[in-house]
Coordinates of C-alpha atoms in Angstrom, one line a residue:
M1 CA -46.2 17.7 -19.0
A2 CA -43.7 18.5 -16.4
S3 CA -45.0 16.0 -14.0
K4 CA -43.9 13.3 -16.6
F5 CA -40.4 14.1 -15.6
L6 CA -41.1 14.5 -11.5
S7 CA -41.4 11.9 -9.0
A8 CA -44.8 11.2 -7.6
E9 CA -43.8 13.3 -4.3
T10 CA -42.3 16.1 -6.2
A11 CA -45.3 16.4 -8.7
K12 CA -47.7 16.4 -5.5
A13 CA -45.8 19.0 -3.9
V14 CA -45.5 21.3 -7.0
Q15 CA -49.3 20.9 -7.0
T16 CA -49.6 21.9 -3.4
V17 CA -47.3 25.1 -3.8
R18 CA -49.2 25.9 -7.2
K19 CA -52.7 25.7 -5.2
I20 CA -51.3 27.9 -2.1
I21 CA -50.1 30.6 -4.5
T22 CA -53.2 30.8 -6.6
R23 CA -55.2 30.7 -3.3
F24 CA -53.4 33.4 -1.5
P25 CA -56.7 35.3 -0.9
D26 CA -58.1 32.3 1.0
H27 CA -55.3 32.6 3.7
G28 CA -55.6 36.2 4.1
V29 CA -53.2 37.6 1.9
E30 CA -54.1 40.7 0.2
T31 CA -52.6 40.5 -3.2
D32 CA -54.3 43.5 -4.7
I33 CA -52.5 46.2 -2.9
F34 CA -50.3 47.2 -5.7
S35 CA -53.4 47.4 -8.2
Q36 CA -55.4 49.4 -5.5
F37 CA -52.7 51.9 -4.6
S38 CA -49.9 54.0 -6.2
P39 CA -46.3 52.5 -5.5
K40 CA -45.7 55.9 -3.5
E41 CA -48.4 54.9 -1.1
V42 CA -47.3 51.4 -0.6
T43 CA -43.6 52.4 -0.2
A44 CA -44.5 55.1 2.3
S45 CA -46.9 52.4 4.1
I46 CA -44.1 49.9 4.2
W47 CA -41.7 52.4 5.7
A48 CA -44.3 53.7 8.2
L49 CA -45.2 49.9 9.4
S50 CA -41.4 49.5 9.8
R51 CA -40.9 52.5 11.9
L52 CA -44.2 51.7 14.1
Q53 CA -42.9 48.1 14.7
Q54 CA -39.5 49.4 15.9
A55 CA -41.2 52.1 18.0
S56 CA -43.7 49.6 19.6
N57 CA -40.8 47.3 20.5
L58 CA -39.1 50.1 22.5
H59 CA -42.1 50.4 24.4
E60 CA -42.2 46.7 25.2
V61 CA -38.6 46.3 26.1
A62 CA -38.9 49.6 28.4
N63 CA -42.0 48.1 29.9
S64 CA -41.3 44.3 30.4
A65 CA -39.1 42.7 33.1
C66 CA -36.3 40.5 32.3
A67 CA -37.6 37.3 30.7
I68 CA -35.5 35.1 33.0
K69 CA -35.6 35.8 36.9
E70 CA -32.8 34.9 39.1
G71 CA -34.3 31.8 39.8
D72 CA -35.0 30.8 36.5
L73 CA -31.4 30.8 35.0
I74 CA -31.0 28.5 31.9
D75 CA -29.5 25.1 33.2
P76 CA -25.9 25.0 32.5
Q77 CA -26.3 21.5 31.4
L78 CA -28.8 22.5 28.9
V79 CA -26.4 25.0 27.5
D80 CA -23.8 22.4 27.4
D81 CA -26.0 19.9 25.5
L82 CA -27.1 22.5 23.2
A83 CA -23.7 23.3 22.4
H84 CA -22.8 19.8 22.0
Y85 CA -25.3 18.9 19.6
A86 CA -25.4 22.0 17.5
V87 CA -22.2 20.6 16.0
F88 CA -24.2 17.6 14.9
A89 CA -26.7 19.9 13.3
T90 CA -24.2 21.4 11.3
A91 CA -22.7 18.2 10.5
A92 CA -25.8 16.8 8.9
Y93 CA -25.2 18.9 5.9
G94 CA -22.2 16.9 5.0
W95 CA -19.4 17.9 2.5
K96 CA -21.6 20.2 0.5
G97 CA -22.7 22.0 3.8
A98 CA -18.9 22.4 4.9
L99 CA -18.2 23.9 1.4
A100 CA -21.3 26.2 1.3
F101 CA -21.2 27.5 4.9
R102 CA -17.7 27.4 5.8
G103 CA -15.7 27.4 2.5
K104 CA -14.0 24.1 3.6
I105 CA -13.3 21.3 1.0
H106 CA -13.6 17.9 2.6
M107 CA -12.1 14.9 1.1
G108 CA -14.5 12.3 1.2
G109 CA -18.2 11.7 1.4
N110 CA -20.9 12.9 3.7
L111 CA -20.4 10.0 6.2
E112 CA -16.6 10.9 6.6
A113 CA -17.5 14.5 7.1
V114 CA -20.0 13.7 9.8
L115 CA -17.5 11.6 11.4
A116 CA -14.9 14.0 11.4
K117 CA -17.1 17.0 12.4
T118 CA -18.7 15.2 15.5
G119 CA -15.9 12.8 16.6
V120 CA -18.3 10.0 16.5
D121 CA -16.5 6.5 16.1
R122 CA -17.5 4.8 12.7
D123 CA -18.4 1.7 14.9
H124 CA -21.4 3.9 16.5
L125 CA -23.0 4.8 13.4
I126 CA -26.4 3.0 13.3
S127 CA -27.9 4.3 9.9
A128 CA -27.8 7.1 7.3
H129 CA -29.9 8.4 4.6
W130 CA -28.0 10.7 2.1
A131 CA -30.5 11.0 -0.7
S132 CA -32.8 13.8 -0.3
R133 CA -36.2 13.8 -2.0
T134 CA -39.3 15.9 -1.5
H135 CA -40.9 15.4 1.8
R136 CA -37.9 12.9 2.6
P137 CA -35.0 14.8 4.0
V138 CA -31.3 13.7 4.8
Y139 CA -30.7 12.0 8.1
F140 CA -28.2 10.3 10.1
M141 CA -28.6 8.2 13.3
V142 CA -25.5 7.5 15.9
K143 CA -25.0 6.3 19.2
D144 CA -23.4 8.9 21.4
V145 CA -21.5 7.0 23.8
E146 CA -20.0 9.8 25.9
R147 CA -23.5 11.3 26.8
R148 CA -25.5 7.9 26.5
K149 CA -27.9 9.0 23.8
I150 CA -29.4 7.7 20.7
V151 CA -29.1 10.7 18.3
L152 CA -31.3 11.1 15.3
C153 CA -30.1 14.3 13.3
I154 CA -32.1 15.6 10.5
R155 CA -30.5 17.9 7.7
G156 CA -32.2 21.3 6.9
T157 CA -32.7 22.9 3.5
L158 CA -29.9 22.4 1.0
S159 CA -31.6 21.0 -2.2
A160 CA -34.4 22.0 -4.6
R161 CA -36.5 19.4 -3.2
D162 CA -35.8 20.5 0.4
V163 CA -37.1 24.0 -0.9
L164 CA -40.3 22.2 -2.0
T165 CA -40.9 20.8 1.5
D166 CA -40.4 24.3 2.9
L167 CA -43.1 25.9 0.4
C168 CA -45.8 23.3 1.5
C169 CA -46.8 25.7 4.0
T170 CA -50.3 25.3 5.0
A171 CA -51.4 23.9 8.2
E172 CA -52.4 20.3 8.7
D173 CA -54.0 18.3 11.6
F174 CA -52.4 14.9 12.7
V175 CA -52.5 12.5 15.6
P176 CA -49.4 11.4 17.3
H177 CA -48.7 7.6 17.4
G178 CA -50.3 5.6 20.2
N179 CA -52.8 8.4 20.7
N180 CA -56.6 8.1 20.0
T181 CA -58.5 9.9 17.0
S182 CA -60.7 11.9 18.7
K183 CA -61.3 15.4 17.1
K184 CA -60.2 17.2 20.3
T185 CA -57.0 15.3 20.1
M186 CA -56.5 15.6 16.4
H187 CA -56.9 19.4 16.6
N188 CA -54.5 19.9 19.3
S189 CA -51.8 18.6 16.9
R190 CA -51.4 20.8 13.7
A191 CA -48.2 21.5 11.8
H192 CA -46.7 22.9 8.7
H193 CA -47.8 20.3 5.8
G194 CA -44.3 19.9 4.3
M195 CA -42.6 19.5 7.7
L196 CA -45.3 17.0 8.8
E197 CA -44.9 14.8 5.6
A198 CA -41.0 14.8 5.9
A199 CA -41.7 13.8 9.7
R200 CA -43.8 10.7 8.6
A201 CA -41.1 9.7 5.9
V202 CA -38.4 9.7 8.5
D203 CA -40.8 7.8 11.1
R204 CA -41.4 5.0 8.5
M205 CA -37.8 4.7 7.8
T206 CA -36.4 4.9 11.4
Q207 CA -39.0 4.0 13.9
R208 CA -38.3 0.4 14.3
T209 CA -34.6 0.9 14.2
V210 CA -35.0 3.6 17.1
A211 CA -37.2 1.2 19.2
A212 CA -34.6 -1.6 18.7
Q213 CA -31.7 0.6 19.7
M214 CA -33.6 1.8 22.9
A215 CA -34.4 -1.7 23.8
E216 CA -30.8 -2.8 23.3
N217 CA -29.6 0.2 25.3
P218 CA -32.1 0.9 28.2
D219 CA -29.9 3.3 30.0
Y220 CA -29.8 5.6 26.9
G221 CA -31.9 8.7 26.1
L222 CA -33.3 9.7 22.7
V223 CA -32.3 13.0 21.0
L224 CA -33.8 14.4 18.0
I225 CA -31.7 17.2 16.4
G226 CA -31.8 19.4 13.4
H227 CA -31.4 22.8 12.0
S228 CA -33.8 25.0 10.1
L229 CA -36.1 22.8 8.1
G230 CA -34.4 19.7 9.9
G231 CA -35.3 21.3 13.1
G232 CA -38.8 21.8 12.3
V233 CA -39.2 18.1 11.1
A234 CA -37.5 17.0 14.5
A235 CA -40.0 19.0 16.3
V236 CA -43.0 17.5 14.4
L237 CA -41.4 14.1 14.5
G238 CA -40.9 14.4 18.4
T239 CA -44.5 15.0 18.7
L240 CA -45.4 12.1 16.5
W241 CA -43.5 10.0 18.8
Q242 CA -44.3 11.5 22.1
D243 CA -46.2 8.6 23.5
L244 CA -43.9 5.8 21.9
F245 CA -40.7 7.4 23.4
P246 CA -42.1 9.8 26.1
D247 CA -38.6 10.7 27.3
L248 CA -37.2 11.9 24.0
M249 CA -35.8 15.4 23.7
V250 CA -35.8 17.6 20.6
Y251 CA -33.1 20.3 20.0
S252 CA -34.1 22.7 17.2
Y253 CA -31.6 25.0 16.0
G254 CA -32.8 28.2 13.8
C255 CA -36.2 26.7 14.4
P256 CA -38.5 27.9 11.6
C257 CA -42.3 28.5 12.0
V258 CA -43.6 24.8 12.7
G259 CA -47.4 25.5 13.8
P260 CA -49.9 27.6 15.4
L261 CA -50.6 28.7 18.8
N262 CA -52.3 26.3 21.3
T263 CA -51.3 23.1 19.3
K264 CA -48.5 20.7 19.4
P265 CA -45.5 20.6 18.5
T266 CA -45.8 24.5 19.3
E267 CA -46.6 23.7 22.9
N268 CA -44.5 20.4 23.3
M269 CA -42.3 21.1 26.2
N270 CA -39.9 18.3 25.3
I271 CA -38.6 20.5 22.4
V272 CA -36.0 23.2 22.7
S273 CA -35.7 25.7 20.1
V274 CA -32.9 28.0 19.8
V275 CA -33.5 31.3 17.8
G276 CA -31.0 33.8 16.9
E277 CA -31.4 37.5 16.9
G278 CA -32.7 38.6 13.4
D279 CA -33.2 34.9 12.2
P280 CA -35.5 35.4 9.1
F281 CA -37.4 32.1 9.3
S282 CA -38.5 32.5 13.0
C283 CA -41.5 34.8 12.0
L284 CA -42.1 33.9 8.4
S285 CA -45.4 32.0 7.6
L286 CA -48.4 32.4 5.6
G287 CA -50.2 33.9 8.6
H288 CA -47.2 36.5 8.9
I289 CA -47.4 37.4 5.1
A290 CA -51.2 37.8 5.6
D291 CA -51.0 40.0 8.7
I292 CA -48.4 42.3 6.9
S293 CA -50.5 42.6 4.0
A294 CA -53.6 43.5 5.8
A295 CA -51.4 46.3 7.8
L296 CA -50.1 47.6 4.8
S297 CA -53.5 47.9 3.3
R298 CA -54.8 49.7 6.3
L299 CA -52.1 52.2 6.3
C300 CA -52.5 52.8 2.5
E301 CA -56.2 53.5 3.2
E302 CA -55.6 55.7 6.3
K303 CA -53.0 58.5 4.9
G304 CA -53.5 60.5 8.2
L305 CA -52.5 57.5 10.4
R306 CA -49.4 57.0 8.2
D307 CA -48.3 60.6 8.2
D308 CA -48.7 60.7 12.0
I309 CA -46.3 57.7 12.3
L310 CA -43.8 59.1 10.2
D311 CA -44.0 62.4 11.8
R312 CA -43.5 61.0 15.4
T313 CA -40.8 58.6 14.3
Q314 CA -38.8 60.8 12.2
G315 CA -35.0 61.0 13.2
R316 CA -33.4 58.4 15.7
L317 CA -35.8 56.1 17.4
D318 CA -33.7 55.9 20.5
E319 CA -34.3 59.7 20.9
M320 CA -38.1 59.7 20.6
N321 CA -39.9 60.8 23.7
E322 CA -42.0 58.6 25.9
N323 CA -45.3 60.0 24.6
D324 CA -44.5 59.2 21.2
I325 CA -43.1 55.9 21.8
S326 CA -46.3 55.1 24.0
W327 CA -48.7 56.3 21.2
C328 CA -46.9 54.1 18.7
A329 CA -47.3 51.0 20.9
T330 CA -51.1 51.8 21.3
E331 CA -51.5 52.4 17.5
M332 CA -49.7 49.1 16.8
G333 CA -51.9 47.2 19.0
K334 CA -54.9 48.8 17.3
L335 CA -53.5 47.6 13.8
R336 CA -53.1 44.1 15.1
N337 CA -56.8 44.0 15.5
Y338 CA -56.7 43.7 11.7
M339 CA -53.9 41.2 11.7
Q340 CA -55.8 37.9 12.0
G341 CA -53.8 35.5 9.8
E342 CA -53.0 31.9 11.3
K343 CA -49.6 32.2 12.2
F344 CA -46.9 29.7 12.7
F345 CA -44.4 30.0 15.5
P346 CA -41.2 28.1 16.6
S347 CA -41.9 25.3 18.9
G348 CA -41.8 24.1 22.5
N349 CA -39.5 26.0 24.9
I350 CA -37.8 28.8 23.0
L351 CA -34.4 30.4 23.6
H352 CA -33.6 33.5 21.9
V353 CA -30.0 34.3 21.4
A354 CA -29.0 37.8 21.2
F355 CA -25.5 39.3 19.8
G356 CA -24.1 42.4 21.4
P357 CA -20.9 44.4 20.9
S358 CA -17.3 42.7 21.3
N359 CA -18.9 39.4 20.2
D360 CA -21.1 39.3 23.6
V361 CA -23.7 36.6 23.4
S362 CA -26.6 36.3 25.8
M363 CA -29.6 33.9 25.8
R364 CA -33.0 34.3 27.5
Q365 CA -36.4 32.3 27.3
V366 CA -39.2 33.9 25.3
S367 CA -42.7 33.2 24.7
A368 CA -44.0 32.2 21.0
D369 CA -45.8 35.7 21.0
F370 CA -42.3 37.3 20.9
F371 CA -42.4 36.2 17.1
R372 CA -46.0 37.5 16.3
D373 CA -44.7 39.9 13.8
L374 CA -42.8 40.0 10.7
P375 CA -40.3 42.6 11.3
L376 CA -39.9 44.9 8.0
H377 CA -36.2 46.3 8.0
P378 CA -33.4 46.1 5.6
R379 CA -31.9 42.8 6.9
M380 CA -35.2 41.0 7.2
F381 CA -34.1 38.3 4.8
D382 CA -30.5 38.2 5.7
L383 CA -29.7 34.4 5.6
T384 CA -26.3 34.7 7.3
R385 CA -28.3 35.3 10.3
H386 CA -29.7 31.7 9.8
V387 CA -26.7 29.6 8.8
P388 CA -26.0 26.6 11.3
G389 CA -22.4 27.9 12.0
R390 CA -24.0 30.9 13.3
Y391 CA -25.6 28.7 16.1
E392 CA -22.8 26.5 16.6
Q393 CA -20.3 29.4 17.4
A394 CA -22.9 31.3 19.6
L395 CA -23.7 28.2 21.9
A396 CA -20.0 27.4 22.2
R397 CA -19.3 30.9 23.3
L398 CA -22.3 30.6 26.0
R399 CA -21.0 27.3 26.9
T400 CA -17.4 28.7 27.9
D401 CA -18.8 32.3 29.1
T402 CA -21.3 33.4 31.7
P403 CA -24.1 34.6 29.5
S404 CA -26.0 37.9 30.5
N405 CA -29.6 36.9 30.8
C406 CA -31.1 40.4 30.7

């Protein structure tokens, strides 16, 4: 009955989400933990897993070298570009975003808000689409004359329809434009279903315009930008277009989990993903939830292991002795043998932004494996760690300061 009042895209998305929920066990999510074990056992297992994760991370930090060696410092020009285009990613949210994220009331429409925020001249606006639909995000396209770039910026989640796109979170194989359709090629490209559908929609609406702009401006480059869902869609779109526009770059801020390892766009090196410390969407996919449920089920079953973890990690974690930290790392490794869900990860070259005391900000390159676990802690779903302004401010600070890369 409800489908009569929904668009075809929305009705289809609702059906997809309903199917995902009803088939959670098919994705490895153990939904019967609370029916099999008492609330006390589940709560104790959650606490034990959280402590085990944190102690294991201490071991990894203590035994790993700095992620960026002296000869591999992040290119200052890249930092400058990232800071510059972070402003565009924030601007894509328009006047509603200015009100929601920054508490600012902008007199005028979305276009005026974008032009005011980015400083782009109205004459350099190429096109814009401000009506969000399911699998059809808001975007704008401008000519960045100063940096000689055609910029396509895709908005992140701001409407209920955007949330539906987020929730269509199963994996789907696809073929980049201009590529052959062999099974090997197809299975090398695999992404979040909702983001893929959104990328296809933006492709249909913008590809001809982008091609015309690139032909008219042969000395310009192409940059795709987005924050959150918009960054994920930009990453998938950049992979769809990798053969059509081989020199394009994608800058994804607060990049969510886009696809599995060993596939594109996860391994598309034309993508730079910036992920802030504690951003909840950098390690949240069906596979991550399946892994957590498997680990909790194991700990509920093995009371002795659970009690050992809680005993060894009682008190302050930074005061644990080396033997206990090493033991925790070993047990976490054993537990991962039961955590075999198909996890999604942020895409491309991933830069992790950390926040220290006195507003210190540092950035280092990390591998996708950095996001293999969904960390359990009180701020695990703190959305203030995901808002676009946090990325804009951090990168502006990095552009003006000399960052510490360790």
